[in-house]
Amino acid sequence: LKQESLSQIEACENLADLQQLRVLYLGKKGPIQEVMKSMKDLPKEERPAFGQQVNAIKSLILEAIDEKKAVLEVKEMEEGLEKEKIDITLNGYEARLGNLHPLVLVQQELEDLFVGLGYTVAEGPEVELDLYNFERANIPKNHPARDMQDTFYIDAQTLLRSHTTAIQTRMLEQFAPQVPVKVICPGKVYRRDDDDATHSHQFTQCEGLVVGEHITLADLKGTLEFMAKKMFGEKRVIRFRPSYFQFTEPSVEVDVSCHICGGKGCPVCKGTGWIEILGAGLVHPNVLEMAGYDSKKYSGFAFGVGIERIAMLKYGIDDIRHFYTNDVRFLKTFTRFE
Ligand code: PHE
């Protein structure tokens, strides 16, 4: 009995089994109790010695169980810890940060640049009145100049603004007859157009407007050349070509010298050395008068630049649709420009 119980306790591998062994050997129905009960059948003088022997075995077993119990408790605790262990050296999931959209980057760059020159930034509604988009821009109803911008009409008086010149005419009305006026007006504009790599029914412009005494084309040219150098590099120069807009007189088309140019085969300027970037001119006297300015006393210049166009030139983007399809692989490449 002694050998058997001790070896079983020794072999026992968990606390639950050990408890069973304790019941088995030391419980009420166990062999120790049985033997104790049978003591009454022994002759009186043999009982003490027998009892001592049985008790000795009993305490041996108890001791063995207690020892084993201590060992198993430690073992089970260690196993538990092992199972619940967290490997803190594993890589976690990287938090993916967003970045600014390239159109926002260019718009902010323009805003910073002009705020630095003392301009303020003005906005206006995208759903605009015909009044501000066309009439006040010197484009009356049924005038053929309206065809230059095929417009989304909402009803006879309301439309999606087709150019940021609509913000310009609002600003003129708001400021008149005060001078100086120095604002830039960035925002989305809409035109009925078939979308392709260079056309989009929705794009972004930034208008610039200055009104004061003796404002001339020279002021316009100096301002735009400063802008071209900031946006495309200090070596850039600009040139004016005659153009036509209903709301400016004279009107010019502005080219910037190519910033990529490798000469003949240049993919950006096709070897001409010049890239058209915007339309501009001196604010038409009619536009000033309609807003409440004395056009004999004051003059002004205005320009309108396409933000997509600038972004495409600056970052070498070949398809305007990239700005709207929002493929994250495209968007992520602008992280490094922030
Ligand atoms: N509104 C013109 C366009 O959208 C651009 C422009 C703005 C031209 C201001 C002259 C002055 O094409």
Tab-separated table of C-alpha atoms in Angstrom, residues 108-327:
chain	number	residue	atom	x	y	z
A	108	GLN	CA	-2.816	76.708	-49.577
A	109	GLU	CA	0.409	77.609	-51.320
A	110	LEU	CA	-1.391	80.295	-53.351
A	111	GLU	CA	-3.172	81.585	-50.259
A	112	ASP	CA	0.072	81.812	-48.263
A	113	LEU	CA	1.805	83.592	-51.082
A	114	PHE	CA	-0.917	86.216	-51.569
A	115	VAL	CA	-1.648	86.702	-47.882
A	116	GLY	CA	2.073	87.477	-47.654
A	117	LEU	CA	1.461	90.267	-50.197
A	118	GLY	CA	-1.357	91.729	-48.085
A	119	TYR	CA	-4.325	90.079	-49.813
A	120	THR	CA	-7.276	88.574	-47.974
A	121	VAL	CA	-9.013	85.328	-48.947
A	122	ALA	CA	-12.696	85.477	-49.954
A	123	GLU	CA	-15.201	82.771	-50.802
A	124	GLY	CA	-18.630	82.675	-52.384
A	125	PRO	CA	-21.492	80.270	-53.123
A	126	GLU	CA	-21.083	77.467	-55.663
A	127	VAL	CA	-24.781	77.760	-56.496
A	128	GLU	CA	-24.688	81.283	-57.821
A	129	LEU	CA	-26.965	83.906	-59.283
A	130	ASP	CA	-26.750	84.610	-62.989
A	131	LEU	CA	-26.322	88.198	-61.817
A	132	TYR	CA	-22.878	87.670	-60.267
A	133	ASN	CA	-21.640	84.949	-62.610
A	134	PHE	CA	-22.551	86.731	-65.859
A	135	GLU	CA	-24.391	90.060	-65.726
A	136	ARG	CA	-21.967	91.828	-63.387
A	137	ALA	CA	-19.082	90.328	-65.349
A	138	ASN	CA	-20.299	92.308	-68.330
A	139	ILE	CA	-21.880	89.287	-70.004
A	140	PRO	CA	-25.550	90.180	-70.547
A	141	LYS	CA	-28.288	87.649	-71.323
A	142	ASN	CA	-28.201	86.260	-74.859
A	143	HIS	CA	-24.682	87.556	-75.352
A	144	PRO	CA	-22.576	85.138	-77.430
A	145	ALA	CA	-19.780	85.347	-74.802
A	146	ARG	CA	-21.892	83.071	-72.617
A	147	ASP	CA	-21.101	80.248	-74.982
A	148	MET	CA	-17.448	80.441	-73.915
A	149	GLN	CA	-18.527	78.713	-70.722
A	150	ASP	CA	-21.204	76.098	-71.172
A	151	THR	CA	-23.038	76.399	-67.909
A	152	PHE	CA	-25.146	74.152	-65.653
A	153	TYR	CA	-28.368	76.092	-65.051
A	154	ILE	CA	-30.594	75.380	-62.081
A	155	ASP	CA	-33.316	77.774	-63.192
A	156	ALA	CA	-33.439	81.019	-65.181
A	157	GLN	CA	-31.640	82.992	-62.435
A	158	THR	CA	-29.510	80.348	-60.742
A	159	LEU	CA	-26.605	78.242	-61.914
A	160	LEU	CA	-23.493	76.438	-60.771
A	161	ARG	CA	-20.864	79.157	-61.021
A	162	SER	CA	-18.744	78.687	-64.116
A	163	HIS	CA	-15.801	80.757	-62.890
A	164	THR	CA	-14.530	82.385	-59.694
A	165	THR	CA	-15.120	85.736	-61.420
A	166	ALA	CA	-18.521	85.358	-59.711
A	167	ILE	CA	-16.731	85.846	-56.372
A	168	GLN	CA	-14.869	88.800	-57.842
A	169	THR	CA	-18.104	90.613	-58.772
A	170	ARG	CA	-19.486	89.932	-55.285
A	171	MET	CA	-16.357	91.351	-53.676
A	172	LEU	CA	-16.489	94.459	-55.856
A	173	GLU	CA	-20.086	95.068	-54.780
A	174	GLN	CA	-19.160	94.494	-51.152
A	175	PHE	CA	-16.150	96.841	-51.147
A	176	ALA	CA	-17.441	99.625	-53.432
A	177	PRO	CA	-16.671	102.440	-53.336
A	178	GLN	CA	-13.730	101.665	-51.012
A	179	VAL	CA	-10.173	101.126	-52.157
A	180	PRO	CA	-7.832	99.404	-52.051
A	181	VAL	CA	-9.327	95.997	-52.800
A	182	LYS	CA	-6.859	93.116	-52.606
A	183	VAL	CA	-8.444	89.684	-52.501
A	184	ILE	CA	-7.980	86.214	-53.835
A	185	CYS	CA	-11.035	84.048	-54.334
A	186	PRO	CA	-10.423	80.287	-54.529
A	187	GLY	CA	-13.216	77.802	-55.160
A	188	LYS	CA	-14.864	75.076	-57.205
A	189	VAL	CA	-16.386	75.904	-60.566
A	190	TYR	CA	-18.550	73.893	-62.979
A	191	ARG	CA	-18.904	73.684	-66.745
A	192	ARG	CA	-20.690	71.334	-69.079
A	193	ASP	CA	-17.793	69.485	-70.594
A	194	ASP	CA	-17.011	65.951	-71.690
A	195	ASP	CA	-14.517	64.639	-69.142
A	196	ASP	CA	-11.173	63.469	-70.471
A	197	ALA	CA	-7.518	63.731	-69.448
A	198	THR	CA	-7.553	67.533	-69.571
A	199	HIS	CA	-11.246	68.461	-69.202
A	200	SER	CA	-13.499	68.096	-66.225
A	201	HIS	CA	-17.064	69.245	-65.587
A	202	GLN	CA	-15.851	70.393	-62.177
A	203	PHE	CA	-12.547	72.044	-61.366
A	204	THR	CA	-10.981	74.615	-59.078
A	205	GLN	CA	-9.961	78.179	-59.776
A	206	CYS	CA	-8.367	80.956	-57.828
A	207	GLU	CA	-9.246	84.507	-58.797
A	208	GLY	CA	-7.098	87.482	-57.887
A	209	LEU	CA	-8.472	91.015	-57.750
A	210	VAL	CA	-6.880	94.381	-57.024
A	211	VAL	CA	-8.638	97.755	-57.286
A	212	GLY	CA	-7.134	101.127	-56.481
A	213	GLU	CA	-5.728	104.274	-58.021
A	214	HIS	CA	-3.430	103.927	-61.015
A	215	ILE	CA	-3.448	100.150	-61.170
A	216	THR	CA	-1.886	99.108	-64.494
A	217	LEU	CA	-0.889	96.045	-66.484
A	218	ALA	CA	2.610	96.502	-65.072
A	219	ASP	CA	1.268	95.835	-61.567
A	220	LEU	CA	-0.468	92.739	-62.892
A	221	LYS	CA	2.681	91.531	-64.570
A	222	GLY	CA	4.862	92.083	-61.501
A	223	THR	CA	2.366	90.262	-59.287
A	224	LEU	CA	2.021	87.285	-61.621
A	225	GLU	CA	5.748	86.995	-62.159
A	226	PHE	CA	6.225	86.900	-58.379
A	227	MET	CA	3.599	84.150	-58.228
A	228	ALA	CA	5.230	82.165	-61.069
A	229	LYS	CA	8.623	82.280	-59.365
A	230	LYS	CA	7.146	81.132	-56.034
A	231	MET	CA	5.179	78.307	-57.618
A	232	PHE	CA	7.645	77.086	-60.250
A	233	GLY	CA	11.074	78.349	-59.216
A	234	GLU	CA	13.081	81.570	-59.068
A	235	LYS	CA	14.288	81.286	-62.679
A	236	ARG	CA	10.777	81.528	-64.151
A	237	VAL	CA	9.667	84.519	-66.186
A	238	ILE	CA	6.252	85.237	-67.677
A	239	ARG	CA	4.929	86.753	-70.877
A	240	PHE	CA	1.613	88.273	-71.858
A	241	ARG	CA	-0.257	87.442	-75.047
A	242	PRO	CA	-3.336	89.387	-76.141
A	243	SER	CA	-6.600	87.641	-75.411
A	244	TYR	CA	-10.279	88.320	-74.903
A	245	PHE	CA	-12.529	88.211	-71.870
A	246	GLN	CA	-15.761	90.136	-71.570
A	247	PHE	CA	-14.912	91.364	-68.069
A	248	THR	CA	-11.372	92.648	-68.678
A	249	GLU	CA	-9.978	95.224	-71.076
A	250	PRO	CA	-7.323	94.735	-72.202
A	251	SER	CA	-7.232	90.972	-71.662
A	252	VAL	CA	-4.184	88.770	-71.664
A	253	GLU	CA	-3.242	85.131	-71.670
A	254	VAL	CA	-0.267	84.501	-69.411
A	255	ASP	CA	2.522	82.031	-70.128
A	256	VAL	CA	5.245	80.970	-67.725
A	257	SER	CA	8.644	79.814	-68.953
A	258	CYS	CA	8.866	76.036	-68.848
A	259	HIS	CA	10.219	74.658	-65.567
A	260	ILE	CA	10.994	71.200	-66.959
A	261	CYS	CA	12.281	72.183	-70.354
A	262	GLY	CA	14.716	69.865	-71.977
A	263	GLY	CA	14.291	71.731	-75.255
A	264	LYS	CA	12.713	70.174	-78.319
A	265	GLY	CA	11.345	66.975	-76.876
A	266	CYS	CA	9.984	68.544	-73.651
A	267	PRO	CA	6.767	66.720	-72.696
A	268	VAL	CA	5.373	69.768	-70.897
A	269	CYS	CA	5.870	72.671	-73.331
A	270	LYS	CA	6.449	70.622	-76.502
A	271	GLY	CA	9.685	72.481	-77.033
A	272	THR	CA	8.114	75.947	-77.160
A	273	GLY	CA	9.637	76.930	-73.814
A	274	TRP	CA	6.317	78.411	-72.618
A	275	ILE	CA	3.312	77.054	-70.751
A	276	GLU	CA	-0.046	78.817	-70.644
A	277	ILE	CA	-1.146	79.121	-67.034
A	278	LEU	CA	-3.907	81.700	-66.724
A	279	GLY	CA	-6.154	84.432	-68.079
A	280	ALA	CA	-6.061	87.999	-66.791
A	281	GLY	CA	-6.542	91.654	-67.605
A	282	LEU	CA	-7.537	95.081	-66.338
A	283	VAL	CA	-11.022	95.068	-64.838
A	284	HIS	CA	-13.453	96.346	-67.488
A	285	PRO	CA	-14.816	99.809	-66.663
A	286	ASN	CA	-18.361	98.424	-67.004
A	287	VAL	CA	-17.633	95.862	-64.300
A	288	LEU	CA	-16.319	98.564	-61.955
A	289	GLU	CA	-19.279	100.861	-62.667
A	290	MET	CA	-21.898	98.117	-62.164
A	291	ALA	CA	-20.391	97.353	-58.768
A	292	GLY	CA	-20.452	101.039	-57.739
A	293	TYR	CA	-16.953	102.309	-58.551
A	294	ASP	CA	-16.079	105.442	-60.454
A	295	SER	CA	-14.103	103.931	-63.325
A	296	LYS	CA	-12.534	107.330	-64.129
A	297	LYS	CA	-10.963	107.442	-60.693
A	298	TYR	CA	-10.135	103.806	-60.079
A	299	SER	CA	-8.786	100.903	-62.031
A	300	GLY	CA	-7.950	97.317	-61.215
A	301	PHE	CA	-6.547	94.060	-62.435
A	302	ALA	CA	-7.924	90.542	-62.199
A	303	PHE	CA	-6.651	87.110	-63.024
A	304	GLY	CA	-8.065	83.600	-62.866
A	305	VAL	CA	-5.843	80.572	-62.499
A	306	GLY	CA	-6.809	76.891	-62.687
A	307	ILE	CA	-5.598	75.042	-59.596
A	308	GLU	CA	-5.677	71.638	-61.330
A	309	ARG	CA	-3.548	73.060	-64.096
A	310	ILE	CA	-0.941	74.350	-61.625
A	311	ALA	CA	-0.959	71.058	-59.702
A	312	MET	CA	-0.559	69.039	-62.919
A	313	LEU	CA	2.425	71.145	-63.984
A	314	LYS	CA	4.056	71.205	-60.556
A	315	TYR	CA	3.695	67.522	-59.785
A	316	GLY	CA	3.804	66.094	-63.313
A	317	ILE	CA	0.241	64.710	-63.284
A	318	ASP	CA	-0.988	63.722	-66.733
A	319	ASP	CA	-4.704	63.208	-66.167
A	320	ILE	CA	-7.068	65.654	-64.455
A	321	ARG	CA	-9.370	62.777	-63.447
A	322	HIS	CA	-6.806	61.611	-60.861
A	323	PHE	CA	-7.915	64.517	-58.661
A	324	TYR	CA	-11.446	63.159	-58.352
A	325	THR	CA	-11.154	59.382	-58.543
A	326	ASN	CA	-9.317	59.450	-55.200
A	327	ASP	CA	-7.166	56.374	-55.653
